[in-house]
Coordinates of C-alpha atoms and ligand atoms in Angstrom, one line a residue:
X13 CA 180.6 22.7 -30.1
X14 CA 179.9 26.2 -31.1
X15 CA 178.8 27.0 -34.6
X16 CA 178.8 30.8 -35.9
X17 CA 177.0 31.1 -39.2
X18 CA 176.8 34.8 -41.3
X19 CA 175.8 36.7 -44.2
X20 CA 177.0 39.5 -45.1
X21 CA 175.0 42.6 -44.6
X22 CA 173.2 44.1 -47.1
X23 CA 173.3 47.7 -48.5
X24 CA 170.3 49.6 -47.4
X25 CA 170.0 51.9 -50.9
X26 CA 167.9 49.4 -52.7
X27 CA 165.0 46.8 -51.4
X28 CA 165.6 43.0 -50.7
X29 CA 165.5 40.6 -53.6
X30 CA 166.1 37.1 -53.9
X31 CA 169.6 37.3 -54.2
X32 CA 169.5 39.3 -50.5
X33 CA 166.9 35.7 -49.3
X34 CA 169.3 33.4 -50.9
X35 CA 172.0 33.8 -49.0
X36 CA 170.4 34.4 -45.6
X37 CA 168.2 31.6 -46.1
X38 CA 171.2 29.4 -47.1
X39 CA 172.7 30.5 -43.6
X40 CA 169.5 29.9 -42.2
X41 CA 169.2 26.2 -43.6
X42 CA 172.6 25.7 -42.4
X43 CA 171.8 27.4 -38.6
X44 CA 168.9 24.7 -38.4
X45 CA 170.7 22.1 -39.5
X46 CA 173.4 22.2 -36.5
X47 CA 170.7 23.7 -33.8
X48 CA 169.3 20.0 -34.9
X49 CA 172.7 18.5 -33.8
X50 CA 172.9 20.0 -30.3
X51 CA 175.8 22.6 -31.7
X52 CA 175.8 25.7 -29.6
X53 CA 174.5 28.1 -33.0
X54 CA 174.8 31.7 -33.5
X55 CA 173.7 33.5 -36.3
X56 CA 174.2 36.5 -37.9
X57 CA 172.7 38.8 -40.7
X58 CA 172.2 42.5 -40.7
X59 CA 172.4 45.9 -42.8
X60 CA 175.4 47.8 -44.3
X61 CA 174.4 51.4 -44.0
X62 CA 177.8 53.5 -44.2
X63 CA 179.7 54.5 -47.7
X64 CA 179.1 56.5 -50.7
X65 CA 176.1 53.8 -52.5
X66 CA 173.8 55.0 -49.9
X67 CA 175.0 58.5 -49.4
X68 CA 173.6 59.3 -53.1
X69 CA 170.4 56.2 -53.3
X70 CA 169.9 59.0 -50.6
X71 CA 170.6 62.3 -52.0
X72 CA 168.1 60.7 -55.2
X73 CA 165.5 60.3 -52.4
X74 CA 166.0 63.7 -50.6
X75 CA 166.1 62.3 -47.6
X76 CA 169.7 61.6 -45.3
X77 CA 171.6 59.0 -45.2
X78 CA 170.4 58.0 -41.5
X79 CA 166.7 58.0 -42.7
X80 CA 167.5 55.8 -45.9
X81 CA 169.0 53.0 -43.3
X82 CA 166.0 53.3 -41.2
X83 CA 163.7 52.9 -43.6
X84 CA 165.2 50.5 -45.3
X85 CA 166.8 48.3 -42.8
X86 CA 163.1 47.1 -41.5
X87 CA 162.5 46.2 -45.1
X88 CA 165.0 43.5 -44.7
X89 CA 163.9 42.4 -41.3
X90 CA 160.5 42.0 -43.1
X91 CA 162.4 39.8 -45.4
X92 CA 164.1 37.9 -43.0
X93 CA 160.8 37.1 -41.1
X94 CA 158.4 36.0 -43.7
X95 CA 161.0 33.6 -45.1
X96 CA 161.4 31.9 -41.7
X97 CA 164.9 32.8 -41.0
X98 CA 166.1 32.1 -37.5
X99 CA 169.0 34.4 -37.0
X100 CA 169.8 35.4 -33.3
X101 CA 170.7 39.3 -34.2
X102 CA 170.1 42.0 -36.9
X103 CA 172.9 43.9 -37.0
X104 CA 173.3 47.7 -37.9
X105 CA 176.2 49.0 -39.1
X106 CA 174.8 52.6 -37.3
X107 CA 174.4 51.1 -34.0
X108 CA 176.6 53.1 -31.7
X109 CA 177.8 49.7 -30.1
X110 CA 178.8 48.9 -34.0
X111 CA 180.5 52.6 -34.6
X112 CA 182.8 52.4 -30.9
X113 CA 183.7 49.0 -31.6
X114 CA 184.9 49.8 -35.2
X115 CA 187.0 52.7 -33.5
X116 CA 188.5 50.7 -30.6
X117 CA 189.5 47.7 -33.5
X118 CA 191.2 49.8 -36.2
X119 CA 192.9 52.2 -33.3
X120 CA 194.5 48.5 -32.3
X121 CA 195.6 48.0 -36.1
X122 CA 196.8 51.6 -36.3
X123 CA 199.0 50.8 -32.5
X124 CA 200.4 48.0 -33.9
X125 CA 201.5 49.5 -36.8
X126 CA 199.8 48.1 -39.7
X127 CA 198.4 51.9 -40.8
X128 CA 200.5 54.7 -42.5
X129 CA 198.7 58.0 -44.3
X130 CA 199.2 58.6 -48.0
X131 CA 198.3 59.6 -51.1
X132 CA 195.7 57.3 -53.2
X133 CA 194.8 57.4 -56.7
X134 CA 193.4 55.4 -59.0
X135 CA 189.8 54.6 -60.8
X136 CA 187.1 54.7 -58.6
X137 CA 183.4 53.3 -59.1
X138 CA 181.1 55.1 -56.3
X139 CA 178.6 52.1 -56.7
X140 CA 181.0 49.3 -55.5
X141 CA 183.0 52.3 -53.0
X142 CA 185.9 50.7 -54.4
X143 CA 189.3 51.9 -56.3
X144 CA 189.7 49.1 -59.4
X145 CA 193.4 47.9 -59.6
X146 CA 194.4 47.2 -63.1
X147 CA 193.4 43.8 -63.3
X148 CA 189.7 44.3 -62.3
X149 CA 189.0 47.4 -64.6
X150 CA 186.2 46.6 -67.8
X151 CA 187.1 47.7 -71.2
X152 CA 187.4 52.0 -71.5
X153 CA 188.0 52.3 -68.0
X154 CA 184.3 51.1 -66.9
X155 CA 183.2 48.9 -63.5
X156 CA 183.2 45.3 -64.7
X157 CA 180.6 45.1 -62.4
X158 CA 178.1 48.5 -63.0
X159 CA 179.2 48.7 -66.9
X160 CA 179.9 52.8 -65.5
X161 CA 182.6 55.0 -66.6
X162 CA 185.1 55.6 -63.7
X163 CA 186.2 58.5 -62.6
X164 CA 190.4 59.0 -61.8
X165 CA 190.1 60.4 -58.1
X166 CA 192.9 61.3 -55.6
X167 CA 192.8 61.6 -52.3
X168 CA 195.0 62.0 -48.8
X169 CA 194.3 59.3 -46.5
X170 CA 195.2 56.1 -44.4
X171 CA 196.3 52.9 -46.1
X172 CA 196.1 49.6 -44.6
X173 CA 199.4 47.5 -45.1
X174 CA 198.3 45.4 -46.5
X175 CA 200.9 43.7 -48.8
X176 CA 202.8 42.8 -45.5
X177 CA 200.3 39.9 -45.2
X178 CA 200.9 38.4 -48.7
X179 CA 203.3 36.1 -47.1
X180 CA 200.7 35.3 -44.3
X181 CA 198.0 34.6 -46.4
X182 CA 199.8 32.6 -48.9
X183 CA 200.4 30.2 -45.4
X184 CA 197.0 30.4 -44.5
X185 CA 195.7 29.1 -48.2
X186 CA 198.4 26.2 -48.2
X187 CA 197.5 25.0 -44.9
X188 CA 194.0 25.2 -44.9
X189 CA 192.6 23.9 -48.5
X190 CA 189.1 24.4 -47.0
X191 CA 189.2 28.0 -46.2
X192 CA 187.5 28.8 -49.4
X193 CA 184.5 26.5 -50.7
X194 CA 184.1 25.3 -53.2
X195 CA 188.0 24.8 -55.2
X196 CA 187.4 27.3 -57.5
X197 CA 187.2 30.4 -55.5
X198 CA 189.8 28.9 -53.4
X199 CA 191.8 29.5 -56.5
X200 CA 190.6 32.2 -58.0
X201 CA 191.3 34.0 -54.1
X202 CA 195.0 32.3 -54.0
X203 CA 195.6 33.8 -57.6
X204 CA 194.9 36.8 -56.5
X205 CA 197.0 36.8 -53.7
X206 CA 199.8 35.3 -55.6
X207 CA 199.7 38.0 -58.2
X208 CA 200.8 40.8 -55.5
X209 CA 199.3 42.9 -53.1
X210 CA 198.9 46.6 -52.8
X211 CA 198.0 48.7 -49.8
X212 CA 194.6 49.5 -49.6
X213 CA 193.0 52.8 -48.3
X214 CA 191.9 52.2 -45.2
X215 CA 189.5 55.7 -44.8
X216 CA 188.4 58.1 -47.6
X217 CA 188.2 61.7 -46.8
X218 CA 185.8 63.0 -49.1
X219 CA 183.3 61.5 -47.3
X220 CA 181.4 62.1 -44.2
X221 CA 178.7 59.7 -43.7
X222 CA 180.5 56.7 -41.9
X223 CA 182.8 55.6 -38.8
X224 CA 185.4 58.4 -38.0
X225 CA 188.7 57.6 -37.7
X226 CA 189.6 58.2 -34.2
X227 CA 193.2 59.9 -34.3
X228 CA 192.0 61.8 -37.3
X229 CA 188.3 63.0 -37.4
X230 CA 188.5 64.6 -40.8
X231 CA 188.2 60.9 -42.2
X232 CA 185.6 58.3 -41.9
X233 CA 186.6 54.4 -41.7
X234 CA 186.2 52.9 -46.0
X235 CA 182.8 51.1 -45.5
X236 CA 184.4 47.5 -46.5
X237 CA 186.4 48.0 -43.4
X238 CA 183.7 48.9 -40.9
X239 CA 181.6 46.3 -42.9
X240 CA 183.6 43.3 -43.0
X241 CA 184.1 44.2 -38.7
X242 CA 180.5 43.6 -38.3
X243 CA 181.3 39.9 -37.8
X244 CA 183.0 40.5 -34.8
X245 CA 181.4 43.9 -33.2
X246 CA 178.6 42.0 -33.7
X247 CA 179.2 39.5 -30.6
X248 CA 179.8 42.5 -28.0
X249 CA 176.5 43.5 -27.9
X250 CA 174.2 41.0 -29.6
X251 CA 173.3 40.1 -25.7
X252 CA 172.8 42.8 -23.3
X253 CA 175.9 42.5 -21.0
X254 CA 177.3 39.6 -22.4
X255 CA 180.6 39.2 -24.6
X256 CA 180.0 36.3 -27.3
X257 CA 183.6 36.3 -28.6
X258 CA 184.7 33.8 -26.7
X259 CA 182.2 31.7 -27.2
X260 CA 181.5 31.5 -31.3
X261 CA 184.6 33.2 -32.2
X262 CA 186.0 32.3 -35.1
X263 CA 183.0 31.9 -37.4
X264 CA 182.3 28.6 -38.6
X265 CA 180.6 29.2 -41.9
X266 CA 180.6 32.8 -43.6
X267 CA 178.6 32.9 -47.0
X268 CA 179.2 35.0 -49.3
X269 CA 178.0 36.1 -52.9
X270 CA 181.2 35.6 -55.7
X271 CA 181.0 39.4 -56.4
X272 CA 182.5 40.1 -52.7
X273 CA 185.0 37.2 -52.9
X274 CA 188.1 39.8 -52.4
X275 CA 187.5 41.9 -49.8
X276 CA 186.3 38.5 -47.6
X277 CA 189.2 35.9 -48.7
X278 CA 192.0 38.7 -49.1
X279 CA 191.5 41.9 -47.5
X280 CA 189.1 40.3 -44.3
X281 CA 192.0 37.7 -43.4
X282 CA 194.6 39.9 -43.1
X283 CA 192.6 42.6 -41.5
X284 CA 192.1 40.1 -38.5
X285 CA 195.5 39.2 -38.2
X286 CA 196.3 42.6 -37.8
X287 CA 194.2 42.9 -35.3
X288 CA 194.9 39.7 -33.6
X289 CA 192.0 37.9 -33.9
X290 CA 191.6 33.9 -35.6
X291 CA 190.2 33.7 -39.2
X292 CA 187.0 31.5 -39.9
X293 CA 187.1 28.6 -40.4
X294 CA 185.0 28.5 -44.0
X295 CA 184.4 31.2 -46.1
X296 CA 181.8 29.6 -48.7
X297 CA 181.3 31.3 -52.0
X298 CA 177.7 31.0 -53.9
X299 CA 176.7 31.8 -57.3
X300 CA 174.4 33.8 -58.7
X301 CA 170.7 32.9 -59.4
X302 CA 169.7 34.4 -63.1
X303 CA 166.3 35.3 -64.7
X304 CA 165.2 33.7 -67.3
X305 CA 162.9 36.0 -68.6
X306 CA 161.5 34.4 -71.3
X307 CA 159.7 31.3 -68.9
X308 CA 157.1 33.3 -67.6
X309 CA 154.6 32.1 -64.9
X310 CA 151.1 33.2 -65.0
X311 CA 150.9 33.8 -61.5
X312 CA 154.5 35.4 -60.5
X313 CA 155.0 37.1 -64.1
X314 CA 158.6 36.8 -65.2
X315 CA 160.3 38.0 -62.3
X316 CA 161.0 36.1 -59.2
X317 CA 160.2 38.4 -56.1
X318 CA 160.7 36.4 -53.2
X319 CA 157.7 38.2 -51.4
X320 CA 155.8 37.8 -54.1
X321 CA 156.5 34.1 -53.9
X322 CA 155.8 33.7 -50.4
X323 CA 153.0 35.7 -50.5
X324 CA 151.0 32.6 -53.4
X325 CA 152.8 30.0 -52.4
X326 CA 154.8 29.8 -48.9
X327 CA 158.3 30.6 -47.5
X328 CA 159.1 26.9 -47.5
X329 CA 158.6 26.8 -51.9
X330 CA 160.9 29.3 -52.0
X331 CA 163.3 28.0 -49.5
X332 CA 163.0 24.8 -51.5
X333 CA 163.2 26.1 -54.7
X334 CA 166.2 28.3 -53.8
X335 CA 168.6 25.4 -53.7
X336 CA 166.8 22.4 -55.5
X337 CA 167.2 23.8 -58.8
X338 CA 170.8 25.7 -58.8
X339 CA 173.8 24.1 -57.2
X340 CA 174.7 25.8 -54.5
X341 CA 178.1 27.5 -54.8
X342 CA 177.6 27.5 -59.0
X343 CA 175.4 30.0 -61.3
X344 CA 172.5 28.7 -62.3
X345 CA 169.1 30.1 -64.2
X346 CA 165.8 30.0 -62.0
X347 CA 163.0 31.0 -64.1
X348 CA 159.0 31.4 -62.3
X349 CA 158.0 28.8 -64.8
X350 CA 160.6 26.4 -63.4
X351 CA 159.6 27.3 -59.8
X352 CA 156.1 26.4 -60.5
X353 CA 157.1 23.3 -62.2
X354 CA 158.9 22.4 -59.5
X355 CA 156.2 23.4 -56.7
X356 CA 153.5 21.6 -58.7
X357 CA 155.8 18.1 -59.4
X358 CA 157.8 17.6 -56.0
X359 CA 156.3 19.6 -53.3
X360 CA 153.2 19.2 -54.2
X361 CA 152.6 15.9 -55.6
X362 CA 156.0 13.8 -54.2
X363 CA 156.4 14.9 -51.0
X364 CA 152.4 16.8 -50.1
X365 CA 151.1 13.4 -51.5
X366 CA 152.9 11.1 -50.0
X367 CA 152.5 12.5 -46.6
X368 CA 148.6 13.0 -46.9
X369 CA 148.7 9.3 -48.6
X370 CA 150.8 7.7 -45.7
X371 CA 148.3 9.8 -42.8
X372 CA 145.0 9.1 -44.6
X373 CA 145.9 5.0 -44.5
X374 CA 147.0 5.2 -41.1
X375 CA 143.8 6.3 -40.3
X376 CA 141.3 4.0 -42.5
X377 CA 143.5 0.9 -41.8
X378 CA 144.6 0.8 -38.0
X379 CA 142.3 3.7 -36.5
X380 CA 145.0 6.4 -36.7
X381 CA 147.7 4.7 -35.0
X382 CA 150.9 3.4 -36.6
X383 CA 151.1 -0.2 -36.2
X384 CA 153.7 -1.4 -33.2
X385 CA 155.5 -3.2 -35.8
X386 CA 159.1 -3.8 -37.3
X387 CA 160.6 -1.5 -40.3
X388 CA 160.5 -3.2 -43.9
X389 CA 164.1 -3.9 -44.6
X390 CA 163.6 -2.9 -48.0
X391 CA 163.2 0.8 -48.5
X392 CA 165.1 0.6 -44.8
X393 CA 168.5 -0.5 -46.9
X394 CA 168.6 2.5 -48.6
X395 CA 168.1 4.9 -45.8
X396 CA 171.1 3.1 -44.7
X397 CA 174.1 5.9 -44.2
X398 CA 171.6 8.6 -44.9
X399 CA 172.2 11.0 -41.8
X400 CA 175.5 10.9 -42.3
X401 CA 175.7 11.7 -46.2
X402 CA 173.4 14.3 -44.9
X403 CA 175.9 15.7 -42.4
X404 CA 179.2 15.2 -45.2
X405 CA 177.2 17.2 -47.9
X406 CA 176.1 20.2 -45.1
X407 CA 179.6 20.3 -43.4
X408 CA 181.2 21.4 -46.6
X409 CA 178.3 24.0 -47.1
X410 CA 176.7 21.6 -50.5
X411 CA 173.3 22.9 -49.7
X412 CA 172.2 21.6 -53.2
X413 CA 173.9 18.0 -53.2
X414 CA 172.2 17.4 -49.6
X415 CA 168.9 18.4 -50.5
X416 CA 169.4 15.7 -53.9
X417 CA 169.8 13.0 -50.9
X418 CA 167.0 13.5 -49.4
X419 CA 165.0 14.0 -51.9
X420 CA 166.0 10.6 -53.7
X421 CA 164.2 8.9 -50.4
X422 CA 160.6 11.0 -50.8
X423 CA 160.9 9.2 -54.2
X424 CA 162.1 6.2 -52.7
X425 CA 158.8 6.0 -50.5
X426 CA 156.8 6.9 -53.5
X427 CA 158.0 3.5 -55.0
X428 CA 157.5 2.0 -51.7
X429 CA 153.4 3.0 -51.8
X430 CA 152.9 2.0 -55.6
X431 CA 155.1 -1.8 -54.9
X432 CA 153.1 -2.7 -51.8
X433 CA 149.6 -1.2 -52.5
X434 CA 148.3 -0.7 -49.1
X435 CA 144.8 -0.3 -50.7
X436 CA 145.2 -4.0 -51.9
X437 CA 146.4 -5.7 -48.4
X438 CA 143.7 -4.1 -46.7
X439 CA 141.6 -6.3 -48.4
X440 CA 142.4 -9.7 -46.7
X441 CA 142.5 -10.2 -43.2
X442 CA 145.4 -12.6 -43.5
X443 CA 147.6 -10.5 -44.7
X444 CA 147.0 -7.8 -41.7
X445 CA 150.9 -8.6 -40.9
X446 CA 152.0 -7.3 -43.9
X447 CA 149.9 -4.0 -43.9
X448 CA 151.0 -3.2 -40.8
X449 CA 154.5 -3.6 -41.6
X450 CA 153.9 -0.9 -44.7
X451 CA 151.9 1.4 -42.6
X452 CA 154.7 1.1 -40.0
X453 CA 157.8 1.7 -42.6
X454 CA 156.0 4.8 -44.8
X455 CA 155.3 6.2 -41.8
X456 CA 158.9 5.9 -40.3
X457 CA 160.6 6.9 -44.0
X458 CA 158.2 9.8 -43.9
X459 CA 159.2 11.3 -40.2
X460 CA 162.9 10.4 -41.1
X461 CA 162.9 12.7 -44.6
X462 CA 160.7 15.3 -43.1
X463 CA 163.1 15.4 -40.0
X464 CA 165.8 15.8 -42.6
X465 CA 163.7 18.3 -44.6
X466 CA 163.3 20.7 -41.5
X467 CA 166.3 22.6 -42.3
X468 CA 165.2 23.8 -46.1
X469 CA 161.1 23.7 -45.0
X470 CA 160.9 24.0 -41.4
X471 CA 157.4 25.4 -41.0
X472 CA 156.0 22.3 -43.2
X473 CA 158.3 19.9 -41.4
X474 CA 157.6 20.8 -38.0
X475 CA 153.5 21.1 -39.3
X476 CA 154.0 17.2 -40.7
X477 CA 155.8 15.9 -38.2
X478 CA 153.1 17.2 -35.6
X479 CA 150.9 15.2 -37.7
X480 CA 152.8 12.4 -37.4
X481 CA 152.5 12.2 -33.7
X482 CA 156.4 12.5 -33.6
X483 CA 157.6 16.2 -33.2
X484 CA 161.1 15.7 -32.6
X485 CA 164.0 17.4 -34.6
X486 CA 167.0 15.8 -33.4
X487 CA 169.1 14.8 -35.6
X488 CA 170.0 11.4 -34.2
X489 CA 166.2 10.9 -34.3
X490 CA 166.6 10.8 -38.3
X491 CA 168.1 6.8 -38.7
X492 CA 165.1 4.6 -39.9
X493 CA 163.4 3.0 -37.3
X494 CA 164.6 5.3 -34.7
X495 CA 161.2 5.6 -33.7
X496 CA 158.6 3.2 -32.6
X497 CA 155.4 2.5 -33.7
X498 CA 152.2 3.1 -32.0
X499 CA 152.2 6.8 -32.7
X500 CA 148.7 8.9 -33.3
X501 CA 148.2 10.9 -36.4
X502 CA 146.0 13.4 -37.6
X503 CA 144.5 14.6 -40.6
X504 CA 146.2 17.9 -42.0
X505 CA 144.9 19.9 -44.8
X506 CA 147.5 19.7 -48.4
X507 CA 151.0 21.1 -47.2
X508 CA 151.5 22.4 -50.4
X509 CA 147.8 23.5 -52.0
X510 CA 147.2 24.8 -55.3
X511 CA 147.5 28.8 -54.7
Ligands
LIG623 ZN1 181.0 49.0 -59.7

């Protein structure tokens, strides 16, 4: 099976922040996840680098709007790398491959007659490149969003039908309940829908810096609709000579943040259909992580800058952190006091201990090699179902709610260590049987939860499971007593140290 995973791509006229490394690494989590059950995985993140935002984030910089995106755009990758994300392409939306594909797409909507020109007015915020309809205007005419005062603008240019797909779509949402995750931006997409839908502009002629349209040069492409077709131009060129479409088309899994929910449930759908391509399977819709402000760290200060973070303490904390504390899907508050609590009290002690507990015992009790023995039924009971629960919570996207699973077990094995005090069967010689059989069982528990853990901390996973003497990631390898015994270990210095 194939699985195609996004992001959206990011607007180059201001630097990454955590919200830009939530998402991707929530893609990214997912990405591993199915790479670790054999799926055929493609991933995508990239830059948005057309529209009016970056046009003036340029003009303020006195540079153009070409140099902006290029020195931006590496500021991302940078991003993307230090946080261990595995994507398979960066896409930019200036690549020429990007620009012709663009052209040859909406010339196909235009041919099949789902494009008129006209006149458009309404308010406009230049900060979300969008017209407000009168539902989505703040109080005095201002951008719910910005808090700006709008400006009434008019223009000639091409509109997109797009209220001949309100029928369409409201078929779409009634036979695929799923479509949007979670429920409640199902709805709120369907009640938009429901409530009518007007014909968007489909280029903007005031502007220069973007896709132009191909029967009429004077106008570039809207940047939503060159943006949003970076999911598919994407696959043309991601390999040298090689067309992907086939092969991931549709995507399984796009994320996306709730402040774009629209133009990716409403306007993206019907977009494809004109152009006769399948819509994705799962568009899933995550919150918004908030400052605190008034928990302040001493180390991180009150602000929580993901490169700061992985600078002191690691990509994998923040990866953790990211989706331990906030339900994925819902807002939630992340404070740098919270994040230190949380690095100090799970990483640290439940899960760093245990593992340097379980590997020093190993090697003071049976020479550094797990004992060839059988599992403890015990703690094995209530690793019983656990891949699967796993697999459940991550095929619906529930980042959050899988991690809890998982995480339950670390404490699980914690318990384990305290009831059968290793320290104290070591002592008699007749009761050898028994220490093996702990060795053996905290050792298996700990390769199954770190196996499971990859996804969210794969540089400490694939680091302790090395250590282990067991490096594989499958999967199917994460039942308990999957494994045998008889493995080596070795001695690894804290996987998550004091910084
Ligand atoms: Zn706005």
């Amino acid at each position: 099976m194939s699985f195609y995973v996004t992001t959206p791509i990011y607007y180059v006229n201001a630097a990454p922040h955590l919200g830009h490394a939530y998402t991707t690494i929530g893609a990214d989590i997912l990405a591993r996840h199915m790479r670790q059950r054999g799926e055929d995985v493609f991933f995508l993140t990239g830059t948005d680098e057309h529209g009016e935002p970056v046009v003036q984030a340029a003009e303020r910089e006195g540079i153009t709007p070409r140099e902006l995106g290029d020195a931006n755009a590496p500021r991302f990758r940078e991003l993307m790398d230090r946080a261990g994300v595995s994507n398979d392409f960066f896409i930019r939306t200036t690549d020429p491959e990007h620009e012709a594909r663009v052209q040859e797409i909406l010339q196909r909507v235009n041919d099949n007659g789902h494009v008129y020109p006209g006149t458009y007015e309404g308010w406009y915020c230049p900060r979300c490149a969008d017209f407000k309809t009168d539902t989505e205007l703040g109080p005095d005419n201002t951008c719910p969003i910005h808090g700006i005062p709008l400006d009434w603008q008019q223009e000639e240019n091409y509109f997109f039908r797009l209220s001949t797909f309100q029928e369409p779509l409201e078929q779409l949402y009634a036979e695929r309940p799923d479509f949007v995750l979670p429920q409640a931006r199902f709805n709120e997409a369907l009640a938009f829908i429901r409530g009518g839908l007007a014909d968007v502009s489909l280029s903007r002629a005031k502007i220069t810096w973007g896709v132009p349209v191909p029967w009429d040069p004077s106008q570039v492409f809207y940047v939503w609709f060159d943006a949003l077709l970076n999911y598919v131009t994407a696959l043309t060129y991601a390999r040298p000579g090689e067309d992907l479409i086939a092969r991931y088309w549709p995507p399984s899994f796009q994320l996306i943040g709730k402040d774009i929910l629209k133009f990716h449930a409403v306007y993206w759908p019907a977009l494809l259909m004109a152009a006769g391509y399948d819509v994705p399977r799962h568009l899933f819709v995550h919150g918004f992580l908030l400052m605190q402000g008034e928990k302040m760290s001493k180390s991180l200060g009150n602000v929580l800058d993901p490169l700061a973070v992985i600078e002191r303490f690691g990509a994998d904390a923040l990866r953790y952190y990211c989706f331990r504390d906030v339900s994925f899907g819902q807002d939630g508050s992340v404070s740098t006091a919270d994040f230190e609590t949380r690095y100090e009290t799970e990483l640290a002690n439940e899960l760093g201990n245990l593992a340097s507990r379980t590997l020093a015992m190993v090697e003071r009790y049976r020479g550094g090699v797990v004992p060839d023995a059988g599992v403890d039924p015990e703690p094995a009971a209530d690793f019983d179902g656990l891949v699967g629960l796993v697999r459940d919570r991550l095929d619906r996207a529930d980042l959050t709610a899988a991690l809890d699973e998982i995480w339950q077990r670390v404490r699980r094995l914690n318990r384990y260590v305290e009831e059968r005090a290793p320290w104290q069967l070591a002592r008699s010689d007749d009761r050898a049987d028994e220490l093996d059989l702990t060795l053996r069982s905290l050792a298996e528990g700990l390769r199954v939860v770190t196996v499971l853990l990859y996804p969210y901390i794969p540089g400490t996973a694939e680091r302790l499971l090395q250590a282990l003497g067991q490096p594989g990631l499958e999967l199917e390898g994460a039942r308990f007593g999957a494994r045998g015994g008889g493995a080596r270990v070795a001695g690894i210095p804290p996987l998550f140290p004091k910084p």
